[in-house]
PDB file of C-alpha atoms in Angstrom:
ATOM      1  CA  UNK A   1      38.614  83.522  70.342  1.00  0.00           C
ATOM      2  CA  UNK A   2      40.471  86.452  69.019  1.00  0.00           C
ATOM      3  CA  UNK A   3      40.707  89.733  70.511  1.00  0.00           C
ATOM      4  CA  UNK A   4      41.567  92.812  68.327  1.00  0.00           C
ATOM      5  CA  UNK A   5      42.933  95.688  70.416  1.00  0.00           C
ATOM      6  CA  UNK A   6      42.074  99.124  69.242  1.00  0.00           C
ATOM      7  CA  UNK A   7      45.143 101.332  68.443  1.00  0.00           C
ATOM      8  CA  UNK A   8      45.093 104.843  68.852  1.00  0.00           C
ATOM      9  CA  UNK A   9      47.569 107.106  67.182  1.00  0.00           C
ATOM     10  CA  UNK A  10      49.486 109.569  69.125  1.00  0.00           C
ATOM     11  CA  UNK A  11      48.677 113.190  68.238  1.00  0.00           C
ATOM     12  CA  UNK A  12      51.915 113.889  66.532  1.00  0.00           C
ATOM     13  CA  UNK A  13      51.441 110.942  64.665  1.00  0.00           C
ATOM     14  CA  UNK A  14      48.126 111.933  62.915  1.00  0.00           C
ATOM     15  CA  UNK A  15      48.546 113.304  59.667  1.00  0.00           C
ATOM     16  CA  UNK A  16      44.930 114.855  59.027  1.00  0.00           C
ATOM     17  CA  UNK A  17      44.793 117.163  61.880  1.00  0.00           C
ATOM     18  CA  UNK A  18      46.238 120.589  61.491  1.00  0.00           C
ATOM     19  CA  UNK A  19      49.156 119.748  63.968  1.00  0.00           C
ATOM     20  CA  UNK A  20      50.095 116.650  61.935  1.00  0.00           C
ATOM     21  CA  UNK A  21      50.330 118.880  58.795  1.00  0.00           C
ATOM     22  CA  UNK A  22      52.534 121.299  60.506  1.00  0.00           C
ATOM     23  CA  UNK A  23      54.838 118.494  61.946  1.00  0.00           C
ATOM     24  CA  UNK A  24      55.053 117.176  58.210  1.00  0.00           C
ATOM     25  CA  UNK A  25      56.177 120.567  56.840  1.00  0.00           C
ATOM     26  CA  UNK A  26      58.796 120.886  59.721  1.00  0.00           C
ATOM     27  CA  UNK A  27      60.087 117.243  58.678  1.00  0.00           C
ATOM     28  CA  UNK A  28      60.368 118.005  55.018  1.00  0.00           C
ATOM     29  CA  UNK A  29      62.104 121.323  55.899  1.00  0.00           C
ATOM     30  CA  UNK A  30      64.604 119.530  58.084  1.00  0.00           C
ATOM     31  CA  UNK A  31      65.196 117.179  55.179  1.00  0.00           C
ATOM     32  CA  UNK A  32      65.786 120.110  52.712  1.00  0.00           C
ATOM     33  CA  UNK A  33      68.197 121.839  55.018  1.00  0.00           C
ATOM     34  CA  UNK A  34      70.445 118.904  55.914  1.00  0.00           C
ATOM     35  CA  UNK A  35      71.134 117.752  52.407  1.00  0.00           C
ATOM     36  CA  UNK A  36      74.389 119.709  51.673  1.00  0.00           C
ATOM     37  CA  UNK A  37      78.086 120.088  53.590  1.00  0.00           C
ATOM     38  CA  UNK A  38      78.751 122.676  55.968  1.00  0.00           C
ATOM     39  CA  UNK A  39      81.450 125.305  55.481  1.00  0.00           C
ATOM     40  CA  UNK A  40      83.406 123.467  58.304  1.00  0.00           C
ATOM     41  CA  UNK A  41      83.280 120.454  56.399  1.00  0.00           C
ATOM     42  CA  UNK A  42      84.620 121.761  53.260  1.00  0.00           C
ATOM     43  CA  UNK A  43      87.105 123.536  54.905  1.00  0.00           C
ATOM     44  CA  UNK A  44      88.434 120.334  56.599  1.00  0.00           C
ATOM     45  CA  UNK A  45      88.387 118.592  53.266  1.00  0.00           C
ATOM     46  CA  UNK A  46      90.251 121.273  51.659  1.00  0.00           C
ATOM     47  CA  UNK A  47      92.903 121.296  53.954  1.00  0.00           C
ATOM     48  CA  UNK A  48      93.389 117.538  53.923  1.00  0.00           C
ATOM     49  CA  UNK A  49      93.948 117.776  50.212  1.00  0.00           C
ATOM     50  CA  UNK A  50      96.403 120.475  50.745  1.00  0.00           C
ATOM     51  CA  UNK A  51      98.224 118.586  53.203  1.00  0.00           C
ATOM     52  CA  UNK A  52      98.251 115.598  50.897  1.00  0.00           C
ATOM     53  CA  UNK A  53      99.463 117.670  47.913  1.00  0.00           C
ATOM     54  CA  UNK A  54     102.140 119.359  49.959  1.00  0.00           C
ATOM     55  CA  UNK A  55     103.344 115.965  51.135  1.00  0.00           C
ATOM     56  CA  UNK A  56     103.313 114.584  47.605  1.00  0.00           C
ATOM     57  CA  UNK A  57     104.513 117.396  45.287  1.00  0.00           C
ATOM     58  CA  UNK A  58     108.267 116.981  46.605  1.00  0.00           C
ATOM     59  CA  UNK A  59     108.183 113.197  45.899  1.00  0.00           C
ATOM     60  CA  UNK A  60     106.842 114.017  42.352  1.00  0.00           C
ATOM     61  CA  UNK A  61     109.477 116.470  41.596  1.00  0.00           C
ATOM     62  CA  UNK A  62     112.223 114.345  42.996  1.00  0.00           C
ATOM     63  CA  UNK A  63     111.019 111.412  40.879  1.00  0.00           C
ATOM     64  CA  UNK A  64     110.634 113.593  37.599  1.00  0.00           C
ATOM     65  CA  UNK A  65     114.323 114.952  38.113  1.00  0.00           C
ATOM     66  CA  UNK A  66     115.476 111.371  38.501  1.00  0.00           C
ATOM     67  CA  UNK A  67     113.805 110.395  35.442  1.00  0.00           C
ATOM     68  CA  UNK A  68     115.455 113.134  33.427  1.00  0.00           C
ATOM     69  CA  UNK A  69     118.831 112.493  34.918  1.00  0.00           C
ATOM     70  CA  UNK A  70     118.609 108.653  34.002  1.00  0.00           C
ATOM     71  CA  UNK A  71     117.572 109.700  30.208  1.00  0.00           C
ATOM     72  CA  UNK A  72     120.661 112.083  30.232  1.00  0.00           C
ATOM     73  CA  UNK A  73     122.901 109.306  31.357  1.00  0.00           C
ATOM     74  CA  UNK A  74     121.529 106.739  28.834  1.00  0.00           C
ATOM     75  CA  UNK A  75     122.000 109.256  25.936  1.00  0.00           C
ATOM     76  CA  UNK A  76     125.523 110.047  27.063  1.00  0.00           C
ATOM     77  CA  UNK A  77     126.240 106.487  27.086  1.00  0.00           C
ATOM     78  CA  UNK A  78     124.744 106.040  23.660  1.00  0.00           C
ATOM     79  CA  UNK A  79     126.921 108.999  22.120  1.00  0.00           C
ATOM     80  CA  UNK A  80     130.135 107.638  23.877  1.00  0.00           C
ATOM     81  CA  UNK A  81     129.398 104.322  22.230  1.00  0.00           C
ATOM     82  CA  UNK A  82     128.685 106.319  18.888  1.00  0.00           C
ATOM     83  CA  UNK A  83     131.992 108.117  19.177  1.00  0.00           C
ATOM     84  CA  UNK A  84     134.097 105.010  19.713  1.00  0.00           C
TER      85      UNK A  84
END
């Protein structure tokens, strides 16, 4: 013998009642409100990007300076070879 238990929805779960419609509107409003970044999150991201750029920029400048110096040394070596 199979017993079927009758389940009753809780008042906040019913979608056909006026209260259920209000709850559905509130839930959809919360979804729309939480779909972006806050100002604090954006400021933190920009601060981290600024720190990383600040750390990397001197290394980049140093590397480009060394590259220019090595090209200059190579050019001077070639000119010295051609003169001799």
